[in-house]
mmCIF file of N, CA, C and O in Angstrom:
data_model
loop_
_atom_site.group_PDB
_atom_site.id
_atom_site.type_symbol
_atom_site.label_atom_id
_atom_site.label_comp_id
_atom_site.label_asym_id
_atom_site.label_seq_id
_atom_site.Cartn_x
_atom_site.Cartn_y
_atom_site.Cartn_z
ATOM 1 N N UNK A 1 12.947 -6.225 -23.590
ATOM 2 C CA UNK A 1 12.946 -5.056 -22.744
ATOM 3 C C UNK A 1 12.252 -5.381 -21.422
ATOM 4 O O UNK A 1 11.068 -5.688 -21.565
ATOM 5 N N UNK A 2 12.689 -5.385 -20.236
ATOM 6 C CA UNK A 2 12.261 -5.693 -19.116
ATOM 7 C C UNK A 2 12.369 -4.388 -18.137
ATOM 8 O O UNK A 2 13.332 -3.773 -17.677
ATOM 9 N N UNK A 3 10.116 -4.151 -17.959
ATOM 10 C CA UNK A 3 9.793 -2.861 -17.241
ATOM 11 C C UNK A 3 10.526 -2.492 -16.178
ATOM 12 O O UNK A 3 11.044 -3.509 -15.717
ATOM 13 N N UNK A 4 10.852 -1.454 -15.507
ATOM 14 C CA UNK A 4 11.341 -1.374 -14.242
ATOM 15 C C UNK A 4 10.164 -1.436 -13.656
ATOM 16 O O UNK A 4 9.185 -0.973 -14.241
ATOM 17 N N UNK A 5 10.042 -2.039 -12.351
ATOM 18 C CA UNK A 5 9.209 -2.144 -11.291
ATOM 19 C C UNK A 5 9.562 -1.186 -9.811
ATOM 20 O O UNK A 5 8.702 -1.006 -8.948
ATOM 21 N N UNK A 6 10.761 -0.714 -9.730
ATOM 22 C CA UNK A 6 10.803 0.288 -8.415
ATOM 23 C C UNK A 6 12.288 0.385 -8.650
ATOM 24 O O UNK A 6 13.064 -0.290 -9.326
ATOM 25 N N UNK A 7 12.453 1.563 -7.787
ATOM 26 C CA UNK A 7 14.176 2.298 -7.607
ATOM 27 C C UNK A 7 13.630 3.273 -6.472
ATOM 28 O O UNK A 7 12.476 3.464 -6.087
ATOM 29 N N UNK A 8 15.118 3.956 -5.971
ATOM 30 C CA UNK A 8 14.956 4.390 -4.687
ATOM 31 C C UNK A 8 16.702 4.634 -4.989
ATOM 32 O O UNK A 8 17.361 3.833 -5.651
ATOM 33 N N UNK A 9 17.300 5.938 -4.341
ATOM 34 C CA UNK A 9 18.788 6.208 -4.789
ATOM 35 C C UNK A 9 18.521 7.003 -3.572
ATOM 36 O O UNK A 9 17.510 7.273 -2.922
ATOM 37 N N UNK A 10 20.134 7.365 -3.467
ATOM 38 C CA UNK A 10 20.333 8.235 -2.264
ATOM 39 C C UNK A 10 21.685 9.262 -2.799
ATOM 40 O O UNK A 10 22.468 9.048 -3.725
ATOM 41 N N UNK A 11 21.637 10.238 -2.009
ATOM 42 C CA UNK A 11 22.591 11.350 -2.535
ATOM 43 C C UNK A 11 23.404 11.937 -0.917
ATOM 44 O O UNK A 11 22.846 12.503 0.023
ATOM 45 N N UNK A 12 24.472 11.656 -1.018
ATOM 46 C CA UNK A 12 25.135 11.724 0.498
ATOM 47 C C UNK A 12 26.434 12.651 0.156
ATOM 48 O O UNK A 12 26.693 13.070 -0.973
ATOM 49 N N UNK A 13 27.115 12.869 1.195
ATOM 50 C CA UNK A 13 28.478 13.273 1.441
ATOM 51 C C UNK A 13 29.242 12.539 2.464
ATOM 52 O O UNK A 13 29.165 11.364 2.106
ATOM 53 N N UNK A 14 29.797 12.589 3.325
ATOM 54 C CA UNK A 14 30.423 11.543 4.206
ATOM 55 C C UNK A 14 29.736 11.204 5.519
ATOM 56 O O UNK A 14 29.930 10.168 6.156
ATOM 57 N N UNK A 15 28.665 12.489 5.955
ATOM 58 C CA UNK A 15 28.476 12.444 7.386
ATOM 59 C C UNK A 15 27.150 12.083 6.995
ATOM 60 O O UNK A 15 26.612 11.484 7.926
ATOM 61 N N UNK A 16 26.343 12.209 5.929
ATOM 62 C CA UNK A 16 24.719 12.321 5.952
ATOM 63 C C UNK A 16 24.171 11.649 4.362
ATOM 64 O O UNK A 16 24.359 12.340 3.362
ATOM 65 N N UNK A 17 23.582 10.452 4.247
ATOM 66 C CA UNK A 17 22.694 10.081 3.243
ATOM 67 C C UNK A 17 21.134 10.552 3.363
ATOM 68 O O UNK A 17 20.478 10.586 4.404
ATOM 69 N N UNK A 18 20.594 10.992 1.743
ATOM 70 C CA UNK A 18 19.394 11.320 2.329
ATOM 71 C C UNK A 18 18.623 10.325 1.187
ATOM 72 O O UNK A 18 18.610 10.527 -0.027
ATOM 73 N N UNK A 19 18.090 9.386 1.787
ATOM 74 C CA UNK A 19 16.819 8.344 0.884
ATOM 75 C C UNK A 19 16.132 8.958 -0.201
ATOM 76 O O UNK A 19 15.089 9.465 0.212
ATOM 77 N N UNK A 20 16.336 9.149 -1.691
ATOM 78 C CA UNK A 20 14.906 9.745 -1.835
ATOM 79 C C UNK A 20 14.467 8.871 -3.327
ATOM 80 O O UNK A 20 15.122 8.156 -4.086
ATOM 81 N N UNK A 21 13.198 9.271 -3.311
ATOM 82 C CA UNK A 21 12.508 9.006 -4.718
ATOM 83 C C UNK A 21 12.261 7.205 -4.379
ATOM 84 O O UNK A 21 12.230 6.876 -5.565
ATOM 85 N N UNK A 22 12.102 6.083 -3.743
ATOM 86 C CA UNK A 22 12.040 5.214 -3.680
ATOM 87 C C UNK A 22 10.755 4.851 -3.920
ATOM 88 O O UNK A 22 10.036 5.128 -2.959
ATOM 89 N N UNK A 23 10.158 4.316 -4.868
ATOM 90 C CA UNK A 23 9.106 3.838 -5.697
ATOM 91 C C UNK A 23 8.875 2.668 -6.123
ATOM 92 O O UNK A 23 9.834 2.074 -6.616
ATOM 93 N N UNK A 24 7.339 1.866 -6.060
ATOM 94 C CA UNK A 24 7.534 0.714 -6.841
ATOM 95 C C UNK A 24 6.432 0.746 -7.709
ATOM 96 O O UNK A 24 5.450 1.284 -7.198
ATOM 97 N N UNK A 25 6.285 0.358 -8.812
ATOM 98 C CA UNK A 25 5.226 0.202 -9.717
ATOM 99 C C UNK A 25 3.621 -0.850 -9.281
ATOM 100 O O UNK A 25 3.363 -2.031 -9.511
ATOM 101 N N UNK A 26 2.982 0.025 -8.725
ATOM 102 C CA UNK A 26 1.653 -0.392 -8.497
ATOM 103 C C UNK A 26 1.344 -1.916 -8.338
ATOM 104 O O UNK A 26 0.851 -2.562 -7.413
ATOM 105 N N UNK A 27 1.804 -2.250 -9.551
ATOM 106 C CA UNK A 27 0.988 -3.497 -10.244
ATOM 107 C C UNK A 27 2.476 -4.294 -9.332
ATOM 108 O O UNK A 27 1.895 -5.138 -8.649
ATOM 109 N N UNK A 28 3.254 -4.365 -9.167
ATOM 110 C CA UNK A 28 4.675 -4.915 -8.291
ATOM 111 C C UNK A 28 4.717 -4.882 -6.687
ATOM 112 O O UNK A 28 5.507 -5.535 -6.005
ATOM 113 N N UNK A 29 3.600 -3.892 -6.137
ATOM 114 C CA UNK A 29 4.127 -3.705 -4.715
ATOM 115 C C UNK A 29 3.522 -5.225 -4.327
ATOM 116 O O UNK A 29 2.875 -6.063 -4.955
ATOM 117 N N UNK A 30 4.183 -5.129 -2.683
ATOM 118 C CA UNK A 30 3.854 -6.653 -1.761
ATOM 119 C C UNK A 30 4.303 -7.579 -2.201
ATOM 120 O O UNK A 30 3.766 -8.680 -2.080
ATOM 121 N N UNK A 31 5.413 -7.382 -2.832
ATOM 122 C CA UNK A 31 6.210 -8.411 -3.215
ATOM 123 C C UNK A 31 8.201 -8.536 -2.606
ATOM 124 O O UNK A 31 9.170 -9.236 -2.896
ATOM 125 N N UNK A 32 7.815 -7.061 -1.392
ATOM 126 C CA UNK A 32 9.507 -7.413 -1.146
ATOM 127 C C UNK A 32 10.385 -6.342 -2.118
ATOM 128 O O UNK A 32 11.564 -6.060 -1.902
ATOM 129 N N UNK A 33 9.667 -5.862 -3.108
ATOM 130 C CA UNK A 33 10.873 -5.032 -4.054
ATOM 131 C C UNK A 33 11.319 -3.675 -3.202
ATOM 132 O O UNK A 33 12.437 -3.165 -3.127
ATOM 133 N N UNK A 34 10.184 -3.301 -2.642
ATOM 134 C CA UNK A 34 10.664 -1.814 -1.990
ATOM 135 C C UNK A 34 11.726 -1.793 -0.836
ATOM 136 O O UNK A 34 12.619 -1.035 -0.458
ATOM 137 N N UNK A 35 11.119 -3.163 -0.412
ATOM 138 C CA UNK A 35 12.145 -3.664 0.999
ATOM 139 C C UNK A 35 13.675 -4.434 0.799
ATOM 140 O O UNK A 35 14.457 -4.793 1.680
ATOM 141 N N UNK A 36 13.813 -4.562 -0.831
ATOM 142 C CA UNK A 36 14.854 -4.974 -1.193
ATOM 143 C C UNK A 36 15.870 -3.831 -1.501
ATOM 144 O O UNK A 36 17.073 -3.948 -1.268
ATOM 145 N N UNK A 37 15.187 -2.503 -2.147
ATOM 146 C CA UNK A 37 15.394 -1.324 -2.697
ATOM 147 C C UNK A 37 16.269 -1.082 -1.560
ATOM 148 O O UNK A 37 17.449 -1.422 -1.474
ATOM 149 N N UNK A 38 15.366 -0.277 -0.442
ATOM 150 C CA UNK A 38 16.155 0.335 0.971
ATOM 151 C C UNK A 38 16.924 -0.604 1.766
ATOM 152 O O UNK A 38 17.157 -0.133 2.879
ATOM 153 N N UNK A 39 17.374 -1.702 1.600
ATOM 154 C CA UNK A 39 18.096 -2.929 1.963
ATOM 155 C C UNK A 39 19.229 -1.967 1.386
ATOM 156 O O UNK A 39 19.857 -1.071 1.950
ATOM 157 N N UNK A 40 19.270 -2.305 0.463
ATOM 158 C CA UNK A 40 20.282 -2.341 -0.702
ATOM 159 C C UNK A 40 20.954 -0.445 -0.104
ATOM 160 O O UNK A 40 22.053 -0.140 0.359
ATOM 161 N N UNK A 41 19.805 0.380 -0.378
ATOM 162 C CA UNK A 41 20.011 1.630 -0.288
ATOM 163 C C UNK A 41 21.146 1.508 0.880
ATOM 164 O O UNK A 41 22.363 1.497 0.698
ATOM 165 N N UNK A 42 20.277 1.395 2.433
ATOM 166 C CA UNK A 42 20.956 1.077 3.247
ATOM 167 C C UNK A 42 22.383 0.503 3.912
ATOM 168 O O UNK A 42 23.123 0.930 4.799
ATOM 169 N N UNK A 43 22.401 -0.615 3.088
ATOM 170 C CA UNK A 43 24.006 -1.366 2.981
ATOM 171 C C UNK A 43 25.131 -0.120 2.202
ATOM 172 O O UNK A 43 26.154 0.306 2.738
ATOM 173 N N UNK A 44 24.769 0.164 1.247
ATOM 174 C CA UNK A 44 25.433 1.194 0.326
ATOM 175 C C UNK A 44 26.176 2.689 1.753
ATOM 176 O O UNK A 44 27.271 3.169 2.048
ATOM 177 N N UNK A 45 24.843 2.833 2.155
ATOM 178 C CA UNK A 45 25.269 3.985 3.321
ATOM 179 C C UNK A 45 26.429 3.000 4.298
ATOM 180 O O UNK A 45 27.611 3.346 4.309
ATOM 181 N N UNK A 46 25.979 1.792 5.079
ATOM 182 C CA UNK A 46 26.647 1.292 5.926
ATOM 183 C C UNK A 46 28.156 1.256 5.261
ATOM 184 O O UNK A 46 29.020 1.924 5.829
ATOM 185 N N UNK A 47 28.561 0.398 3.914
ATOM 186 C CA UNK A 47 29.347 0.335 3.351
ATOM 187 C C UNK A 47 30.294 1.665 3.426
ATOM 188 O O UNK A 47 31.507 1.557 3.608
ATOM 189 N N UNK A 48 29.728 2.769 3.292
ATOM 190 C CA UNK A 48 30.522 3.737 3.215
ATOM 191 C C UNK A 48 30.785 5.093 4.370
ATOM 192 O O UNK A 48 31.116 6.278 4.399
ATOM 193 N N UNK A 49 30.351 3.893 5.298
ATOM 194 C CA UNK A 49 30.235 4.863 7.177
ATOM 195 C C UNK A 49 30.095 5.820 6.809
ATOM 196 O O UNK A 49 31.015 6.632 6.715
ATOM 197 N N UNK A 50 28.923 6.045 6.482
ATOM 198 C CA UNK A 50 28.045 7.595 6.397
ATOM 199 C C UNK A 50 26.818 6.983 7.899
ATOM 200 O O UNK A 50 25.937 6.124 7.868
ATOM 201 N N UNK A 51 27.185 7.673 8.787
ATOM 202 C CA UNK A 51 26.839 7.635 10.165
ATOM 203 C C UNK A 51 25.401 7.711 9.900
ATOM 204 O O UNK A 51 24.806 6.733 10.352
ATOM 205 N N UNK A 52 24.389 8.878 9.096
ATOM 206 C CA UNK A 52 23.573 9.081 9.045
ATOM 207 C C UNK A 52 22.426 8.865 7.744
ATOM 208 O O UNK A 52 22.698 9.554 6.761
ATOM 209 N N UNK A 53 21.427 8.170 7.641
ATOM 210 C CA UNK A 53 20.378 8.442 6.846
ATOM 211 C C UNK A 53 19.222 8.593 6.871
ATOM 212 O O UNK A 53 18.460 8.013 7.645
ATOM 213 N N UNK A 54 18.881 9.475 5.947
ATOM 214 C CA UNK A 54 17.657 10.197 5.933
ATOM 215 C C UNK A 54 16.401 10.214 5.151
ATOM 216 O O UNK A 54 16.623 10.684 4.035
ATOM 217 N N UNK A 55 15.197 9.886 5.317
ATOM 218 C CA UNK A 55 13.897 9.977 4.268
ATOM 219 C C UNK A 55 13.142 10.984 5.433
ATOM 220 O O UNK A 55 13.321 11.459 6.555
ATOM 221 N N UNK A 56 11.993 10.935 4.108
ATOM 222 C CA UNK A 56 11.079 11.704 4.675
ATOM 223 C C UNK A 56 9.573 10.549 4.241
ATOM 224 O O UNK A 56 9.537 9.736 3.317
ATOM 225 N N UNK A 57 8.551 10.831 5.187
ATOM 226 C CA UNK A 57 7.390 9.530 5.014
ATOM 227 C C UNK A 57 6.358 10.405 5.493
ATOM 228 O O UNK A 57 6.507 11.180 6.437
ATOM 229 N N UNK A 58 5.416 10.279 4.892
ATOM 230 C CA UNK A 58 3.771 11.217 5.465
ATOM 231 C C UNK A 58 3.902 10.684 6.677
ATOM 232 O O UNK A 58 4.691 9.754 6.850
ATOM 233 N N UNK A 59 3.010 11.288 7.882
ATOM 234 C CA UNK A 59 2.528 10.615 8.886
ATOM 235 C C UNK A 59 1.822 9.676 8.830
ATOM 236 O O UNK A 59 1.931 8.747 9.631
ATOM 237 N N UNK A 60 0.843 9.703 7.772
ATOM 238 C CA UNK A 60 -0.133 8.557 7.614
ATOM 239 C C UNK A 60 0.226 7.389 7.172
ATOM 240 O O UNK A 60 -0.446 6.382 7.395
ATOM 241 N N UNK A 61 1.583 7.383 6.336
ATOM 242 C CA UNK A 61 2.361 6.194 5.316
ATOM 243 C C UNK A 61 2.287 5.158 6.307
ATOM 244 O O UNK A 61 2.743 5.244 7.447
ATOM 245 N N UNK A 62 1.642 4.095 5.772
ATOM 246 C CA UNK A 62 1.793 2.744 6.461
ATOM 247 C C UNK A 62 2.994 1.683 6.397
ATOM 248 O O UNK A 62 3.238 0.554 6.822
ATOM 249 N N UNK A 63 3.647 2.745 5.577
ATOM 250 C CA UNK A 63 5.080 2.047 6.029
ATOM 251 C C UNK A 63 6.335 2.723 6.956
ATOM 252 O O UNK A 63 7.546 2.538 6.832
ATOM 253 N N UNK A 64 5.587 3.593 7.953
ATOM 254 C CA UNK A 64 6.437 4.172 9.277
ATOM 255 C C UNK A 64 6.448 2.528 10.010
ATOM 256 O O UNK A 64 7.544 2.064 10.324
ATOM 257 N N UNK A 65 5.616 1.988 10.168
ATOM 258 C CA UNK A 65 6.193 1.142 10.627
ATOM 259 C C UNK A 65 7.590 0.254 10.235
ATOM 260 O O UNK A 65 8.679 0.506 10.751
ATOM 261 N N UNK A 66 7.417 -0.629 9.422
ATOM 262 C CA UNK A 66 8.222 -0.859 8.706
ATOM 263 C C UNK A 66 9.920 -0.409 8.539
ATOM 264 O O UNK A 66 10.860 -1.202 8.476
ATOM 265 N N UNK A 67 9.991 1.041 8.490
ATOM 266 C CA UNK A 67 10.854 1.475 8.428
ATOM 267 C C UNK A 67 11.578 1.213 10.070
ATOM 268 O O UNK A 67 12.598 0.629 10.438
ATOM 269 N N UNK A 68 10.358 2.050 10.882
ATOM 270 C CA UNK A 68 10.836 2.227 12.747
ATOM 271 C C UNK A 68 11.440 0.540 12.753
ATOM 272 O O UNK A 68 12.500 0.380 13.358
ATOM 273 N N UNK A 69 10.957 -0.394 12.263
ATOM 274 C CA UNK A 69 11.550 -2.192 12.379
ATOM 275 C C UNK A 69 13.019 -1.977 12.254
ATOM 276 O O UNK A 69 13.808 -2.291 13.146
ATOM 277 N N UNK A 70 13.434 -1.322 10.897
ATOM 278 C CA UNK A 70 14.912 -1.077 10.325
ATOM 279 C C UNK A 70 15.830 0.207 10.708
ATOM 280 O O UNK A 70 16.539 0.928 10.006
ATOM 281 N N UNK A 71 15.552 0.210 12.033
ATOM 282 C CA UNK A 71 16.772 1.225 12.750
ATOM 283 C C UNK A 71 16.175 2.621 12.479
ATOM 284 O O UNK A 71 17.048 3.479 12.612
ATOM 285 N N UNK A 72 15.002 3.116 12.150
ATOM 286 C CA UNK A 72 14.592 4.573 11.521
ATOM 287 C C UNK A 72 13.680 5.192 12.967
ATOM 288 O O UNK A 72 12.828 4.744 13.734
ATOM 289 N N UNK A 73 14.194 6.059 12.845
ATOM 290 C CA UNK A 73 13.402 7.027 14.387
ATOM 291 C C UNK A 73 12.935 8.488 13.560
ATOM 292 O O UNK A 73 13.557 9.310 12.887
ATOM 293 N N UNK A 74 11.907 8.383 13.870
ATOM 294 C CA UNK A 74 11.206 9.878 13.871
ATOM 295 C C UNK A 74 11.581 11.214 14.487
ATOM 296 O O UNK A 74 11.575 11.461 15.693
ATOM 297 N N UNK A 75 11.918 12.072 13.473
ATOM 298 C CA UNK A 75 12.665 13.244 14.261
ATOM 299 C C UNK A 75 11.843 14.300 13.426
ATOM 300 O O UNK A 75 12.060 14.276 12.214
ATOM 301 N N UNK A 76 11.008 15.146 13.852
ATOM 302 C CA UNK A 76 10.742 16.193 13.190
ATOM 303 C C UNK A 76 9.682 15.606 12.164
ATOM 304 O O UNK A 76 8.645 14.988 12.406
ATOM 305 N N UNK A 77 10.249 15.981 10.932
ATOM 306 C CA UNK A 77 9.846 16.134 9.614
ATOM 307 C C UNK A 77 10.212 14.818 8.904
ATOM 308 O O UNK A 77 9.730 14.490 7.820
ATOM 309 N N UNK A 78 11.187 14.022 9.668
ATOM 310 C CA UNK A 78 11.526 13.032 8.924
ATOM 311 C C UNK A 78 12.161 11.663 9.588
ATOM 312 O O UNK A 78 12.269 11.608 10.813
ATOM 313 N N UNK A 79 12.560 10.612 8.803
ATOM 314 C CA UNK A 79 12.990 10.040 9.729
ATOM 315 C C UNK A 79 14.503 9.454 9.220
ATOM 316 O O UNK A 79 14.789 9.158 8.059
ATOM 317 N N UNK A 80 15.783 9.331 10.924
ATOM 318 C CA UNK A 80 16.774 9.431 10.811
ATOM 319 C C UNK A 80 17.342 7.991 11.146
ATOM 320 O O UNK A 80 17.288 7.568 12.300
ATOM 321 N N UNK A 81 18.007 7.082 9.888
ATOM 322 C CA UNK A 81 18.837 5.963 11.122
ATOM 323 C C UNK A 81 19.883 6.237 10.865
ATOM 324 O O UNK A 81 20.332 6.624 9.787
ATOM 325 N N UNK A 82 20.751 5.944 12.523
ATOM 326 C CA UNK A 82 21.986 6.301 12.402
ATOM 327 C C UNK A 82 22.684 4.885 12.709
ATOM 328 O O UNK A 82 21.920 3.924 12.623
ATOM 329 N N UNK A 83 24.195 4.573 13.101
ATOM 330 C CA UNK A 83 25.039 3.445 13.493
ATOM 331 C C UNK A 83 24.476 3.036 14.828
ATOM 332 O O UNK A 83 24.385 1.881 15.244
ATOM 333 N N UNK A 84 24.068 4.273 15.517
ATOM 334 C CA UNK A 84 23.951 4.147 16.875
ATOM 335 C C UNK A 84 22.336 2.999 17.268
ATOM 336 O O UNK A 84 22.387 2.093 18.099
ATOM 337 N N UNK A 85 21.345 3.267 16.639
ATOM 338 C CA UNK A 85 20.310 3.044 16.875
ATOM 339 C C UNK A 85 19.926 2.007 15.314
ATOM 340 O O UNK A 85 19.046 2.332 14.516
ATOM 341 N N UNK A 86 21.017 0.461 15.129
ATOM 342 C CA UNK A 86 20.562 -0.102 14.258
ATOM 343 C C UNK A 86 19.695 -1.879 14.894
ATOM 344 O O UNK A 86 20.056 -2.625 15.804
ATOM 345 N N UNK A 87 18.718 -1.971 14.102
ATOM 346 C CA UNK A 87 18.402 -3.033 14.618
ATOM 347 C C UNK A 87 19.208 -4.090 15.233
ATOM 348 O O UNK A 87 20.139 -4.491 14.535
ATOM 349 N N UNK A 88 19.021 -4.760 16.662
ATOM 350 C CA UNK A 88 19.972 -5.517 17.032
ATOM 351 C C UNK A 88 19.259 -7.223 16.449
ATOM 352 O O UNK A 88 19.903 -8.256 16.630
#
């Protein structure tokens, strides 16, 4: 039986993915799994030209950075990457 260490799914329709629940098990983070997770998440949206995706991140989360690296802009309450604004 091999633990899960992190997941992260997304729930979309054609125009809008929204990121959620993306988690890694404590004893696992800093190893790349979370950043493999929203990789993955990500491609899945690109794959299926859904123009838009969406999470939501505390202000304080030290991984706004991180994300702002991978095409994600701060709008409001949350943050949005679209086709338009992907890392070059």
């Amino acid at each position: 039986n091999t633990p899960l260490v992190g997941m992260g799914r997304i729930t979309a329709d054609a125009r809008l993915a929204v990121l959620c629940d993306l988690v890694v098990n404590p004893e696992n983070r800093h190893l790349g799994i979370g950043k493999a997770i929203l990789a993955e998440r990500m491609r899945i949206a690109d794959e299926k030209e859904i123009p838009y995706l969406y999470t939501e991140l505390a202000d304080d989360n030290p991984l706004q950075e991180m994300y702002g690296r991978l095409g994600f802009v701060a709008t409001g309450n949350g943050l949005f990457r679209t086709i338009h604004n992907l890392p070059k």
